[in-house]
Amino acid sequence: MGKVRLVLTLSIFLLLIGCSDKEEIDSTAQDSATQIDELKEENQKLKDELEKLKSDYSAHLQQFDSTSRTIMRLINEKQYEQIKTDYNTEFNVGNGEINFKTPTNTNSAGFPIEKAKLPMYIAYFNVQSDSTDIGYYLEDLEKEERLSISFVYDQKGNFQYIYIGDV
């Protein structure tokens, strides 16, 4: 009789352990399924955000490129007062160059006005928290020369100055 009770007690104990493991496995599986669902939602939100950023990036690039090319056209046409009026920027013109006012920690050479007619190729587009730079290469194919310039805009997208060389 003692052996029967022992076997019966062990059987019930093992059955309870087995049920406990099944409940634990079911609970773990449910937790994993919940985590997977949460990660899927987060993944979709990140994908949506990335698409929005790509769209915003493209729109900003087009806007800044258009403004930069307009400024170059106005420089080429010697429409300096219109540049000052339309873009609220400060510069001096002399000796065939236009010198934009730059921040005190920025040294830039004057931009040779005759280079404003050269073809422009986008080199980079750099969005930062306090400014946006769009860089170009100006190619003089006859002289086999390349000039690197950057148009700098403030965080609100307002043109600030042209920087000669790589930033």
PDB file of C-alpha atoms in Angstrom:
ATOM      1  CA  MET A   1       0.000   0.000   0.000  1.00  0.00           C
ATOM      2  CA  GLY A   2       2.878   2.345   0.732  1.00  0.00           C
ATOM      3  CA  LYS A   3       4.352   1.697  -2.696  1.00  0.00           C
ATOM      4  CA  VAL A   4       1.009   2.430  -4.348  1.00  0.00           C
ATOM      5  CA  ARG A   5       0.721   5.738  -2.493  1.00  0.00           C
ATOM      6  CA  LEU A   6       4.278   6.624  -3.397  1.00  0.00           C
ATOM      7  CA  VAL A   7       3.716   5.789  -7.060  1.00  0.00           C
ATOM      8  CA  LEU A   8       0.382   7.629  -7.024  1.00  0.00           C
ATOM      9  CA  THR A   9       1.951  10.691  -5.338  1.00  0.00           C
ATOM     10  CA  LEU A  10       4.854  10.704  -7.792  1.00  0.00           C
ATOM     11  CA  SER A  11       2.433  10.326 -10.708  1.00  0.00           C
ATOM     12  CA  ILE A  12       0.326  13.261  -9.524  1.00  0.00           C
ATOM     13  CA  PHE A  13       3.495  15.295  -8.886  1.00  0.00           C
ATOM     14  CA  LEU A  14       4.826  14.550 -12.392  1.00  0.00           C
ATOM     15  CA  LEU A  15       1.420  15.329 -13.887  1.00  0.00           C
ATOM     16  CA  LEU A  16       1.386  18.691 -12.102  1.00  0.00           C
ATOM     17  CA  ILE A  17       4.923  19.431 -13.266  1.00  0.00           C
ATOM     18  CA  GLY A  18       3.932  18.505 -16.803  1.00  0.00           C
ATOM     19  CA  CYS A  19       0.872  20.760 -16.650  1.00  0.00           C
ATOM     20  CA  SER A  20       2.958  23.522 -15.139  1.00  0.00           C
ATOM     21  CA  ASP A  21       5.479  23.243 -17.988  1.00  0.00           C
ATOM     22  CA  LYS A  22       2.665  23.289 -20.556  1.00  0.00           C
ATOM     23  CA  GLU A  23       1.198  26.428 -18.975  1.00  0.00           C
ATOM     24  CA  GLU A  24       4.655  27.991 -18.866  1.00  0.00           C
ATOM     25  CA  ILE A  25       5.279  27.086 -22.508  1.00  0.00           C
ATOM     26  CA  ASP A  26       1.875  28.481 -23.505  1.00  0.00           C
ATOM     27  CA  SER A  27       2.606  31.681 -21.556  1.00  0.00           C
ATOM     28  CA  THR A  28       6.057  32.022 -23.151  1.00  0.00           C
ATOM     29  CA  ALA A  29       4.589  31.411 -26.601  1.00  0.00           C
ATOM     30  CA  GLN A  30       1.924  34.062 -25.972  1.00  0.00           C
ATOM     31  CA  ASP A  31       4.570  36.544 -24.765  1.00  0.00           C
ATOM     32  CA  SER A  32       6.671  35.837 -27.855  1.00  0.00           C
ATOM     33  CA  ALA A  33       3.663  36.306 -30.152  1.00  0.00           C
ATOM     34  CA  THR A  34       2.903  39.633 -28.459  1.00  0.00           C
ATOM     35  CA  GLN A  35       6.528  40.769 -28.842  1.00  0.00           C
ATOM     36  CA  ILE A  36       6.495  39.767 -32.509  1.00  0.00           C
ATOM     37  CA  ASP A  37       3.299  41.767 -33.092  1.00  0.00           C
ATOM     38  CA  GLU A  38       4.798  44.795 -31.329  1.00  0.00           C
ATOM     39  CA  LEU A  39       7.988  44.525 -33.407  1.00  0.00           C
ATOM     40  CA  LYS A  40       5.933  44.252 -36.609  1.00  0.00           C
ATOM     41  CA  GLU A  41       4.061  47.434 -35.677  1.00  0.00           C
ATOM     42  CA  GLU A  42       7.298  49.241 -34.839  1.00  0.00           C
ATOM     43  CA  ASN A  43       8.870  48.034 -38.084  1.00  0.00           C
ATOM     44  CA  GLN A  44       5.913  49.358 -40.090  1.00  0.00           C
ATOM     45  CA  LYS A  45       6.089  52.731 -38.308  1.00  0.00           C
ATOM     46  CA  LEU A  46       9.810  52.966 -39.104  1.00  0.00           C
ATOM     47  CA  LYS A  47       9.164  52.077 -42.755  1.00  0.00           C
ATOM     48  CA  ASP A  48       6.488  54.783 -42.962  1.00  0.00           C
ATOM     49  CA  GLU A  49       8.807  57.316 -41.328  1.00  0.00           C
ATOM     50  CA  LEU A  50      11.615  56.410 -43.737  1.00  0.00           C
ATOM     51  CA  GLU A  51       9.333  56.928 -46.734  1.00  0.00           C
ATOM     52  CA  LYS A  52       8.290  60.321 -45.368  1.00  0.00           C
ATOM     53  CA  LEU A  53      11.922  61.306 -44.840  1.00  0.00           C
ATOM     54  CA  LYS A  54      12.804  60.230 -48.387  1.00  0.00           C
ATOM     55  CA  SER A  55       9.951  62.343 -49.699  1.00  0.00           C
ATOM     56  CA  ASP A  56      10.943  65.356 -47.570  1.00  0.00           C
ATOM     57  CA  TYR A  57      14.607  64.931 -48.551  1.00  0.00           C
ATOM     58  CA  SER A  58      13.747  64.930 -52.240  1.00  0.00           C
ATOM     59  CA  ALA A  59      11.515  67.988 -51.911  1.00  0.00           C
ATOM     60  CA  HIS A  60      14.175  69.885 -49.961  1.00  0.00           C
ATOM     61  CA  LEU A  61      16.886  68.950 -52.436  1.00  0.00           C
ATOM     62  CA  GLN A  62      14.762  70.238 -55.318  1.00  0.00           C
ATOM     63  CA  GLN A  63      13.997  73.470 -53.475  1.00  0.00           C
ATOM     64  CA  PHE A  64      17.624  74.181 -52.533  1.00  0.00           C
ATOM     65  CA  ASP A  65      18.910  73.204 -55.992  1.00  0.00           C
ATOM     66  CA  SER A  66      16.421  75.509 -57.676  1.00  0.00           C
ATOM     67  CA  THR A  67      17.382  78.419 -55.412  1.00  0.00           C
ATOM     68  CA  SER A  68      21.109  77.792 -55.915  1.00  0.00           C
ATOM     69  CA  ARG A  69      20.757  77.716 -59.687  1.00  0.00           C
ATOM     70  CA  THR A  70      18.659  80.898 -59.640  1.00  0.00           C
ATOM     71  CA  ILE A  71      21.343  82.682 -57.612  1.00  0.00           C
ATOM     72  CA  MET A  72      24.017  81.539 -60.082  1.00  0.00           C
ATOM     73  CA  ARG A  73      21.899  82.804 -62.981  1.00  0.00           C
ATOM     74  CA  LEU A  74      21.499  86.188 -61.249  1.00  0.00           C
ATOM     75  CA  ILE A  75      25.265  86.373 -60.611  1.00  0.00           C
ATOM     76  CA  ASN A  76      25.919  85.580 -64.277  1.00  0.00           C
ATOM     77  CA  GLU A  77      23.427  88.298 -65.302  1.00  0.00           C
ATOM     78  CA  LYS A  78      25.012  90.721 -62.789  1.00  0.00           C
ATOM     79  CA  GLN A  79      21.643  91.185 -61.034  1.00  0.00           C
ATOM     80  CA  TYR A  80      23.296  91.859 -57.675  1.00  0.00           C
ATOM     81  CA  GLU A  81      20.585  94.094 -56.213  1.00  0.00           C
ATOM     82  CA  GLN A  82      17.981  91.429 -56.949  1.00  0.00           C
ATOM     83  CA  ILE A  83      20.098  88.850 -55.075  1.00  0.00           C
ATOM     84  CA  LYS A  84      20.332  91.198 -52.082  1.00  0.00           C
ATOM     85  CA  THR A  85      16.595  91.912 -52.199  1.00  0.00           C
ATOM     86  CA  ASP A  86      15.302  88.399 -52.900  1.00  0.00           C
ATOM     87  CA  TYR A  87      17.673  86.506 -50.615  1.00  0.00           C
ATOM     88  CA  ASN A  88      18.482  89.093 -47.926  1.00  0.00           C
ATOM     89  CA  THR A  89      22.203  88.377 -48.052  1.00  0.00           C
ATOM     90  CA  GLU A  90      25.276  90.558 -47.805  1.00  0.00           C
ATOM     91  CA  PHE A  91      28.192  90.564 -50.237  1.00  0.00           C
ATOM     92  CA  ASN A  92      30.671  92.799 -52.016  1.00  0.00           C
ATOM     93  CA  VAL A  93      31.488  92.825 -55.710  1.00  0.00           C
ATOM     94  CA  GLY A  94      34.908  93.817 -56.974  1.00  0.00           C
ATOM     95  CA  ASN A  95      37.862  92.656 -59.058  1.00  0.00           C
ATOM     96  CA  GLY A  96      35.638  90.226 -60.959  1.00  0.00           C
ATOM     97  CA  GLU A  97      34.607  88.428 -57.769  1.00  0.00           C
ATOM     98  CA  ILE A  98      31.637  88.317 -55.475  1.00  0.00           C
ATOM     99  CA  ASN A  99      32.504  87.959 -51.777  1.00  0.00           C
ATOM    100  CA  PHE A 100      29.663  86.827 -49.533  1.00  0.00           C
ATOM    101  CA  LYS A 101      29.649  87.718 -45.849  1.00  0.00           C
ATOM    102  CA  THR A 102      30.455  84.495 -43.986  1.00  0.00           C
ATOM    103  CA  PRO A 103      30.528  83.656 -40.275  1.00  0.00           C
ATOM    104  CA  THR A 104      33.686  84.720 -38.448  1.00  0.00           C
ATOM    105  CA  ASN A 105      34.978  81.131 -38.234  1.00  0.00           C
ATOM    106  CA  THR A 106      34.563  80.572 -41.998  1.00  0.00           C
ATOM    107  CA  ASN A 107      37.171  81.650 -44.542  1.00  0.00           C
ATOM    108  CA  SER A 108      36.095  81.572 -48.147  1.00  0.00           C
ATOM    109  CA  ALA A 109      37.704  82.990 -51.246  1.00  0.00           C
ATOM    110  CA  GLY A 110      35.730  85.281 -53.507  1.00  0.00           C
ATOM    111  CA  PHE A 111      33.662  83.608 -56.204  1.00  0.00           C
ATOM    112  CA  PRO A 112      34.898  84.464 -59.727  1.00  0.00           C
ATOM    113  CA  ILE A 113      31.834  85.941 -61.454  1.00  0.00           C
ATOM    114  CA  GLU A 114      32.803  84.545 -64.887  1.00  0.00           C
ATOM    115  CA  LYS A 115      32.464  81.010 -63.415  1.00  0.00           C
ATOM    116  CA  ALA A 116      28.720  81.544 -62.805  1.00  0.00           C
ATOM    117  CA  LYS A 117      27.982  80.546 -66.402  1.00  0.00           C
ATOM    118  CA  LEU A 118      29.652  77.126 -66.087  1.00  0.00           C
ATOM    119  CA  PRO A 119      27.610  73.920 -65.834  1.00  0.00           C
ATOM    120  CA  MET A 120      26.843  72.891 -62.243  1.00  0.00           C
ATOM    121  CA  TYR A 121      26.812  69.287 -61.041  1.00  0.00           C
ATOM    122  CA  ILE A 122      25.533  68.408 -57.585  1.00  0.00           C
ATOM    123  CA  ALA A 123      28.341  67.001 -55.445  1.00  0.00           C
ATOM    124  CA  TYR A 124      26.506  66.565 -52.136  1.00  0.00           C
ATOM    125  CA  PHE A 125      23.497  67.567 -50.083  1.00  0.00           C
ATOM    126  CA  ASN A 126      24.135  67.852 -46.351  1.00  0.00           C
ATOM    127  CA  VAL A 127      21.263  68.547 -43.945  1.00  0.00           C
ATOM    128  CA  GLN A 128      22.349  69.455 -40.408  1.00  0.00           C
ATOM    129  CA  SER A 129      20.443  70.717 -37.384  1.00  0.00           C
ATOM    130  CA  ASP A 130      21.520  74.346 -37.848  1.00  0.00           C
ATOM    131  CA  SER A 131      22.092  74.587 -41.606  1.00  0.00           C
ATOM    132  CA  THR A 132      21.902  72.858 -44.962  1.00  0.00           C
ATOM    133  CA  ASP A 133      24.723  72.771 -47.506  1.00  0.00           C
ATOM    134  CA  ILE A 134      24.375  71.857 -51.138  1.00  0.00           C
ATOM    135  CA  GLY A 135      27.684  71.441 -52.922  1.00  0.00           C
ATOM    136  CA  TYR A 136      28.387  71.655 -56.626  1.00  0.00           C
ATOM    137  CA  TYR A 137      31.202  71.138 -59.048  1.00  0.00           C
ATOM    138  CA  LEU A 138      31.537  73.774 -61.747  1.00  0.00           C
ATOM    139  CA  GLU A 139      33.228  72.281 -64.783  1.00  0.00           C
ATOM    140  CA  ASP A 140      35.227  74.374 -67.249  1.00  0.00           C
ATOM    141  CA  LEU A 141      35.762  71.778 -69.963  1.00  0.00           C
ATOM    142  CA  GLU A 142      37.841  74.101 -72.173  1.00  0.00           C
ATOM    143  CA  LYS A 143      40.410  74.730 -69.434  1.00  0.00           C
ATOM    144  CA  GLU A 144      39.888  71.308 -67.833  1.00  0.00           C
ATOM    145  CA  GLU A 145      39.247  72.963 -64.478  1.00  0.00           C
ATOM    146  CA  ARG A 146      36.841  72.032 -61.721  1.00  0.00           C
ATOM    147  CA  LEU A 147      35.712  74.398 -58.977  1.00  0.00           C
ATOM    148  CA  SER A 148      33.963  73.187 -55.839  1.00  0.00           C
ATOM    149  CA  ILE A 149      31.379  75.517 -54.284  1.00  0.00           C
ATOM    150  CA  SER A 150      28.782  75.186 -51.544  1.00  0.00           C
ATOM    151  CA  PHE A 151      25.555  77.066 -51.052  1.00  0.00           C
ATOM    152  CA  VAL A 152      24.786  77.392 -47.348  1.00  0.00           C
ATOM    153  CA  TYR A 153      21.239  77.815 -46.035  1.00  0.00           C
ATOM    154  CA  ASP A 154      20.045  78.382 -42.470  1.00  0.00           C
ATOM    155  CA  GLN A 155      17.768  75.939 -40.629  1.00  0.00           C
ATOM    156  CA  LYS A 156      14.711  77.749 -42.043  1.00  0.00           C
ATOM    157  CA  GLY A 157      15.951  77.255 -45.611  1.00  0.00           C
ATOM    158  CA  ASN A 158      17.054  80.862 -46.204  1.00  0.00           C
ATOM    159  CA  PHE A 159      20.121  81.367 -48.381  1.00  0.00           C
ATOM    160  CA  GLN A 160      23.152  82.616 -46.409  1.00  0.00           C
ATOM    161  CA  TYR A 161      26.273  82.567 -48.582  1.00  0.00           C
ATOM    162  CA  ILE A 162      28.376  80.736 -51.156  1.00  0.00           C
ATOM    163  CA  TYR A 163      31.480  79.004 -49.852  1.00  0.00           C
ATOM    164  CA  ILE A 164      34.342  78.348 -52.281  1.00  0.00           C
ATOM    165  CA  GLY A 165      36.011  74.942 -51.918  1.00  0.00           C
ATOM    166  CA  ASP A 166      34.966  71.875 -49.972  1.00  0.00           C
ATOM    167  CA  VAL A 167      33.321  72.528 -46.622  1.00  0.00           C
TER     168      VAL A 167
END
